[in-house]
């Protein structure tokens, strides 16, 4: 029997630091068989209108999402919001604050790199962006294009992480604010790629406990950057901490596929999927059933 790919609830377009337009992302996902897709650009919902319009004729369910940058205990943590109303004023006010932080940080990164002899990095990064948001990924792509590093992985290590020439520390949203904006907009909050934070078990439990107290809904158990072992580790955390489980590729474009669209691993047994009560998925199931029958 043909198995439909899992819902993919974490992807980026060129509105943030992906490389595909929202339309191209949606078309590529649909071509790969994805039926439920969330666009979750960093700190902006500006791509959702285009993505929704592109999804409609393809019969793909586009879930309105965002990935919010948070500072929690002096670390950056990413909180994905799903199924939210992008018109919500509280959400948009919060995101506007983060976009201002990003604009300031990008200029500061350019100045820091110039002090280290790397000229015009701000302009270079900006030219590689869609003009809305300049992130570290745009600086990474520019530095690689200048021959300063072989690939984006090593450019992050050498230039863009704490204590390196291009790094600028900023305070993102608090966990409470990010979860609050998502909930105000009627959405569900998800802790993105939990293995990437390098937290001890004690700190991970503190994060999950605080998150649940604030009304957070789910843990991203399956993501493009999780190993098989990490998937099982975080499936266990989700069960133990009574959180729903989410799945998303964290796709940024065909150039850097940790995982290609439509190839996401399934959630392990025993997880309660975040989409267990979503109308989009019961429709998908009944369409698949009638097609099969
Ligand atoms: P920012 O939110 O602008 O600080 O940038 C964070 C983004 O940089 C992440 O969403 C990834 O897309 C990218 N990123 C972070 N670390 C790495 C890395 N080691 N290699 C490649 N990309 C990375
Ligand atoms: Mn990114
Ligand atoms: Mn992230
Ligand atoms: Mn992401």
Short mmCIF file of C-alpha atoms and ligand atoms in Angstrom, two decimals:
data_model
loop_
_atom_site.label_atom_id
_atom_site.label_comp_id
_atom_site.label_asym_id
_atom_site.label_seq_id
_atom_site.Cartn_x
_atom_site.Cartn_y
_atom_site.Cartn_z
CA UNK A 1 0.00 0.00 0.00
CA UNK A 2 1.19 3.49 -0.80
CA UNK A 3 1.98 5.51 2.32
CA UNK A 4 1.50 9.24 2.19
CA UNK A 5 4.44 11.27 3.51
CA UNK A 6 4.08 12.65 7.02
CA UNK A 7 2.85 16.18 7.47
CA UNK A 8 5.84 18.54 7.29
CA UNK A 9 5.33 21.22 9.92
CA UNK A 10 8.61 23.17 9.78
CA UNK A 11 9.92 24.78 6.56
CA UNK A 12 11.47 28.05 5.39
CA UNK A 13 11.11 30.22 2.30
CA UNK A 14 13.26 33.09 1.03
CA UNK A 15 11.10 35.45 3.08
CA UNK A 16 13.44 34.37 5.92
CA UNK A 17 16.56 32.26 5.28
CA UNK A 18 15.30 29.60 2.88
CA UNK A 19 16.19 29.84 -0.79
CA UNK A 20 12.85 29.02 -2.48
CA UNK A 21 9.96 31.44 -2.83
CA UNK A 22 6.83 30.42 -0.90
CA UNK A 23 5.26 29.37 -4.23
CA UNK A 24 8.23 27.23 -5.26
CA UNK A 25 8.40 25.65 -1.80
CA UNK A 26 4.72 24.69 -1.88
CA UNK A 27 4.96 23.33 -5.45
CA UNK A 28 8.05 21.28 -4.61
CA UNK A 29 6.37 19.88 -1.49
CA UNK A 30 3.23 18.96 -3.43
CA UNK A 31 5.32 17.29 -6.15
CA UNK A 32 6.99 15.23 -3.41
CA UNK A 33 3.57 14.06 -2.22
CA UNK A 34 3.32 16.25 0.89
CA UNK A 35 -0.35 16.96 1.64
CA UNK A 36 0.00 19.00 4.83
CA UNK A 37 2.74 21.62 4.97
CA UNK A 38 3.50 24.43 7.44
CA UNK A 39 5.52 27.45 6.35
CA UNK A 40 7.42 28.55 9.47
CA UNK A 41 9.73 31.38 8.50
CA UNK A 42 11.92 32.91 11.22
CA UNK A 43 10.11 35.73 13.05
CA UNK A 44 7.80 36.64 10.16
CA UNK A 45 4.51 35.51 8.65
CA UNK A 46 4.98 37.56 5.47
CA UNK A 47 5.21 34.49 3.21
CA UNK A 48 1.94 32.93 4.30
CA UNK A 49 -0.39 34.72 1.92
CA UNK A 50 1.64 33.68 -1.13
CA UNK A 51 2.05 30.13 0.18
CA UNK A 52 -1.67 29.77 0.87
CA UNK A 53 -2.55 30.98 -2.62
CA UNK A 54 -0.04 28.57 -4.18
CA UNK A 55 -1.35 25.64 -2.12
CA UNK A 56 -5.04 26.04 -2.98
CA UNK A 57 -5.04 24.77 -6.60
CA UNK A 58 -2.72 21.89 -5.60
CA UNK A 59 -5.06 20.60 -2.88
CA UNK A 60 -2.27 20.93 -0.34
CA UNK A 61 -3.26 22.03 3.17
CA UNK A 62 -1.04 24.96 4.09
CA UNK A 63 -0.74 25.45 7.84
CA UNK A 64 0.01 29.02 8.92
CA UNK A 65 3.16 28.99 11.03
CA UNK A 66 6.19 30.89 12.26
CA UNK A 67 9.48 30.03 14.04
CA UNK A 68 10.09 32.51 16.85
CA UNK A 69 13.60 33.24 18.18
CA UNK A 70 13.69 33.03 21.99
CA UNK A 71 16.36 33.63 24.60
CA UNK A 72 15.92 31.17 27.46
CA UNK A 73 18.53 31.03 30.24
CA UNK A 74 21.08 32.84 28.04
CA UNK A 75 20.57 30.37 25.14
CA UNK A 76 18.75 30.70 21.86
CA UNK A 77 15.77 28.37 21.60
CA UNK A 78 13.37 28.25 18.65
CA UNK A 79 9.62 28.01 19.19
CA UNK A 80 7.47 27.05 16.22
CA UNK A 81 3.89 28.31 16.20
CA UNK A 82 1.37 26.33 14.14
CA UNK A 83 -2.21 26.84 13.03
CA UNK A 84 -2.21 30.48 13.98
CA UNK A 85 -4.01 33.57 12.74
CA UNK A 86 -1.35 35.75 11.10
CA UNK A 87 -3.66 38.78 11.35
CA UNK A 88 -3.48 38.72 15.17
CA UNK A 89 -2.22 42.09 16.42
CA UNK A 90 -0.42 40.77 19.50
CA UNK A 91 1.54 38.27 17.39
CA UNK A 92 2.42 40.88 14.78
CA UNK A 93 3.53 43.39 17.40
CA UNK A 94 5.82 40.78 18.94
CA UNK A 95 7.28 39.76 15.58
CA UNK A 96 7.84 43.43 14.64
CA UNK A 97 10.04 43.78 17.73
CA UNK A 98 12.13 40.76 16.70
CA UNK A 99 12.48 42.05 13.13
CA UNK A 100 13.84 45.33 14.57
CA UNK A 101 16.37 43.35 16.63
CA UNK A 102 17.37 41.48 13.46
CA UNK A 103 17.81 44.69 11.45
CA UNK A 104 20.03 46.17 14.17
CA UNK A 105 22.00 42.93 14.57
CA UNK A 106 22.69 42.61 10.83
CA UNK A 107 24.28 46.07 10.74
CA UNK A 108 26.32 45.30 13.87
CA UNK A 109 27.50 42.02 12.31
CA UNK A 110 28.63 43.94 9.23
CA UNK A 111 30.63 46.38 11.39
CA UNK A 112 32.24 43.55 13.38
CA UNK A 113 33.27 41.70 10.24
CA UNK A 114 34.68 44.93 8.77
CA UNK A 115 36.88 45.30 11.89
CA UNK A 116 38.26 41.88 10.95
CA UNK A 117 39.01 42.98 7.40
CA UNK A 118 35.88 41.60 5.76
CA UNK A 119 34.33 44.52 3.87
CA UNK A 120 30.75 44.94 2.68
CA UNK A 121 29.40 41.86 4.42
CA UNK A 122 26.19 43.66 5.40
CA UNK A 123 25.56 44.72 1.80
CA UNK A 124 26.50 41.26 0.54
CA UNK A 125 24.22 39.48 2.98
CA UNK A 126 21.39 41.89 2.24
CA UNK A 127 21.71 41.28 -1.50
CA UNK A 128 21.29 37.52 -0.87
CA UNK A 129 18.12 38.07 1.17
CA UNK A 130 14.62 38.93 -0.02
CA UNK A 131 15.14 42.30 1.69
CA UNK A 132 12.85 41.62 4.63
CA UNK A 133 15.05 39.75 7.04
CA UNK A 134 18.85 39.39 7.10
CA UNK A 135 19.89 36.39 9.17
CA UNK A 136 23.17 34.68 9.94
CA UNK A 137 22.49 32.31 7.03
CA UNK A 138 22.69 35.22 4.56
CA UNK A 139 26.05 36.26 6.04
CA UNK A 140 27.18 32.64 5.82
CA UNK A 141 26.26 32.41 2.13
CA UNK A 142 28.04 35.71 1.42
CA UNK A 143 31.24 34.65 3.24
CA UNK A 144 31.26 31.34 1.34
CA UNK A 145 30.78 33.24 -1.96
CA UNK A 146 33.86 35.33 -1.03
CA UNK A 147 35.93 32.17 -0.57
CA UNK A 148 36.32 32.75 3.19
CA UNK A 149 35.04 29.28 4.05
CA UNK A 150 34.24 26.11 2.14
CA UNK A 151 30.64 25.65 3.26
CA UNK A 152 28.00 27.15 5.52
CA UNK A 153 28.78 24.68 8.32
CA UNK A 154 32.40 25.81 8.68
CA UNK A 155 31.51 29.48 8.17
CA UNK A 156 29.20 29.30 11.20
CA UNK A 157 31.93 27.68 13.27
CA UNK A 158 34.61 30.20 12.27
CA UNK A 159 32.70 33.46 12.01
CA UNK A 160 29.14 33.43 13.26
CA UNK A 161 29.00 31.70 16.64
CA UNK A 162 29.77 33.14 20.12
CA UNK A 163 33.27 34.63 20.48
CA UNK A 164 33.84 34.58 16.69
CA UNK A 165 34.40 37.77 14.59
CA UNK A 166 30.92 38.16 13.15
CA UNK A 167 28.92 37.19 16.21
CA UNK A 168 26.62 39.73 17.86
CA UNK A 169 24.75 38.65 20.98
CA UNK A 170 21.11 39.73 21.14
CA UNK A 171 18.14 39.20 23.42
CA UNK A 172 15.32 37.55 21.53
CA UNK A 173 11.79 37.12 22.91
CA UNK A 174 11.24 35.48 26.28
CA UNK A 175 9.75 31.99 26.25
CA UNK A 176 6.67 33.38 27.96
CA UNK A 177 6.20 36.10 25.32
CA UNK A 178 6.67 33.74 22.36
CA UNK A 179 4.23 31.14 23.68
CA UNK A 180 1.86 33.98 24.61
CA UNK A 181 1.84 35.50 21.11
CA UNK A 182 1.24 32.10 19.50
CA UNK A 183 -1.63 31.34 21.85
CA UNK A 184 -3.09 34.83 21.43
CA UNK A 185 -3.17 34.09 17.69
CA UNK A 186 -5.04 30.83 18.35
CA UNK A 187 -2.00 28.68 17.53
CA UNK A 188 -0.13 25.79 19.11
CA UNK A 189 3.46 26.24 20.33
CA UNK A 190 6.16 23.66 19.59
CA UNK A 191 9.77 23.46 20.84
CA UNK A 192 11.79 23.15 17.61
CA UNK A 193 14.74 20.74 17.09
CA UNK A 194 15.31 20.06 20.82
CA UNK A 195 18.55 18.11 20.36
CA UNK A 196 20.29 21.17 18.91
CA UNK A 197 20.42 23.05 22.23
CA UNK A 198 22.95 20.78 23.93
CA UNK A 199 20.96 20.79 27.17
CA UNK A 200 21.61 18.35 30.00
CA UNK A 201 18.63 16.21 31.02
CA UNK A 202 18.08 18.47 34.04
CA UNK A 203 17.93 21.61 31.91
CA UNK A 204 15.84 19.95 29.22
CA UNK A 205 13.30 18.97 31.88
CA UNK A 206 13.33 22.57 33.18
CA UNK A 207 12.66 23.87 29.66
CA UNK A 208 9.87 21.36 28.99
CA UNK A 209 8.26 21.99 32.38
CA UNK A 210 8.29 25.76 31.97
CA UNK A 211 7.02 25.46 28.41
CA UNK A 212 4.10 23.25 29.45
CA UNK A 213 3.21 25.58 32.35
CA UNK A 214 3.03 28.46 29.85
CA UNK A 215 0.60 26.51 27.67
CA UNK A 216 3.09 25.09 25.15
CA UNK A 217 1.67 22.14 23.22
CA UNK A 218 4.34 20.00 21.60
CA UNK A 219 7.92 18.90 21.15
CA UNK A 220 9.41 18.50 17.65
CA UNK A 221 10.32 14.82 17.83
CA UNK A 222 11.10 14.31 14.15
CA UNK A 223 13.23 16.99 12.46
CA UNK A 224 15.80 16.95 9.69
CA UNK A 225 18.67 17.44 12.15
CA UNK A 226 17.72 14.61 14.56
CA UNK A 227 19.46 11.25 14.40
CA UNK A 228 17.35 8.10 14.84
CA UNK A 229 18.47 7.90 18.46
CA UNK A 230 17.50 11.51 19.06
CA UNK A 231 14.06 10.87 17.59
CA UNK A 232 13.51 8.10 20.15
CA UNK A 233 15.00 10.14 23.00
CA UNK A 234 12.65 13.04 22.34
CA UNK A 235 9.66 10.78 21.73
CA UNK A 236 10.26 9.56 25.28
CA UNK A 237 10.56 13.13 26.62
CA UNK A 238 7.28 14.05 24.92
CA UNK A 239 5.47 11.06 26.42
CA UNK A 240 6.91 11.59 29.91
CA UNK A 241 6.21 15.31 29.90
CA UNK A 242 2.70 14.93 28.42
CA UNK A 243 3.51 16.97 25.33
CA UNK A 244 2.21 16.31 21.83
CA UNK A 245 4.74 15.36 19.15
CA UNK A 246 5.44 17.35 16.00
CA UNK A 247 7.39 16.58 12.83
CA UNK A 248 9.07 18.95 10.38
CA UNK A 249 12.00 18.87 8.01
CA UNK A 250 13.34 22.39 8.76
CA UNK A 251 13.81 22.57 5.01
CA UNK A 252 15.76 25.63 3.80
CA UNK A 253 16.04 24.77 0.08
CA UNK A 254 17.45 22.18 -2.32
CA UNK A 255 21.07 23.34 -1.75
CA UNK A 256 21.23 22.17 1.86
CA UNK A 257 18.91 19.24 2.27
CA UNK A 258 19.34 17.69 5.71
CA UNK A 259 16.23 15.99 4.49
CA UNK A 260 14.42 16.46 1.17
CA UNK A 261 10.73 17.36 1.19
CA UNK A 262 8.50 14.30 1.44
CA UNK A 263 11.18 12.14 3.09
CA UNK A 264 10.44 12.80 6.72
CA UNK A 265 10.61 9.87 9.14
CA UNK A 266 7.35 8.84 10.84
CA UNK A 267 6.69 9.65 14.47
CA UNK A 268 7.55 6.67 16.69
CA UNK A 269 4.65 4.65 18.14
CA UNK A 270 3.36 6.01 21.41
CA UNK A 271 3.59 9.67 20.38
CA UNK A 272 0.40 11.69 20.26
CA UNK A 273 0.76 13.69 17.00
CA UNK A 274 0.05 17.42 17.24
CA UNK A 275 -2.26 16.97 14.25
CA UNK A 276 -4.40 14.28 15.96
CA UNK A 277 -7.44 16.60 15.99
CA UNK A 278 -6.69 18.78 12.97
CA UNK A 279 -9.50 18.92 10.39
CA UNK A 280 -6.95 19.07 7.53
CA UNK A 281 -5.76 15.58 8.39
CA UNK A 282 -9.13 13.94 8.69
CA UNK A 283 -9.90 15.35 5.22
CA UNK A 284 -6.58 14.00 3.93
CA UNK A 285 -7.41 10.59 5.35
CA UNK A 286 -10.90 10.49 3.87
CA UNK A 287 -9.67 11.69 0.48
CA UNK A 288 -6.96 9.01 0.56
CA UNK A 289 -9.58 6.41 1.54
CA UNK A 290 -12.02 7.32 -1.19
CA UNK A 291 -9.18 7.37 -3.71
CA UNK A 292 -8.10 3.91 -2.55
CA UNK A 293 -11.69 2.61 -2.44
P1 LIG B 1 19.69 33.46 12.99
O1 LIG B 1 18.30 33.15 13.46
O2 LIG B 1 19.74 34.57 11.99
O3 LIG B 1 20.67 33.67 14.14
O4 LIG B 1 20.20 32.21 12.18
C1 LIG B 1 19.88 30.92 12.60
C2 LIG B 1 19.85 30.04 11.35
O5 LIG B 1 21.17 29.79 10.92
C3 LIG B 1 19.25 28.67 11.59
O6 LIG B 1 17.86 28.71 11.42
C4 LIG B 1 19.89 27.85 10.51
O7 LIG B 1 19.19 28.06 9.30
C5 LIG B 1 21.25 28.49 10.35
N1 LIG B 1 22.33 27.78 11.08
C6 LIG B 1 22.61 27.86 12.40
N2 LIG B 1 23.70 27.12 12.70
C7 LIG B 1 24.11 26.57 11.54
C8 LIG B 1 25.19 25.70 11.16
N3 LIG B 1 26.06 25.25 12.07
N4 LIG B 1 25.30 25.34 9.87
C9 LIG B 1 24.43 25.80 8.94
N5 LIG B 1 23.40 26.61 9.23
C10 LIG B 1 23.24 26.99 10.51
MN1 LIG B 2 17.14 29.09 9.36
MN1 LIG B 3 15.49 26.72 14.14
MN1 LIG B 4 13.79 26.35 11.16
#
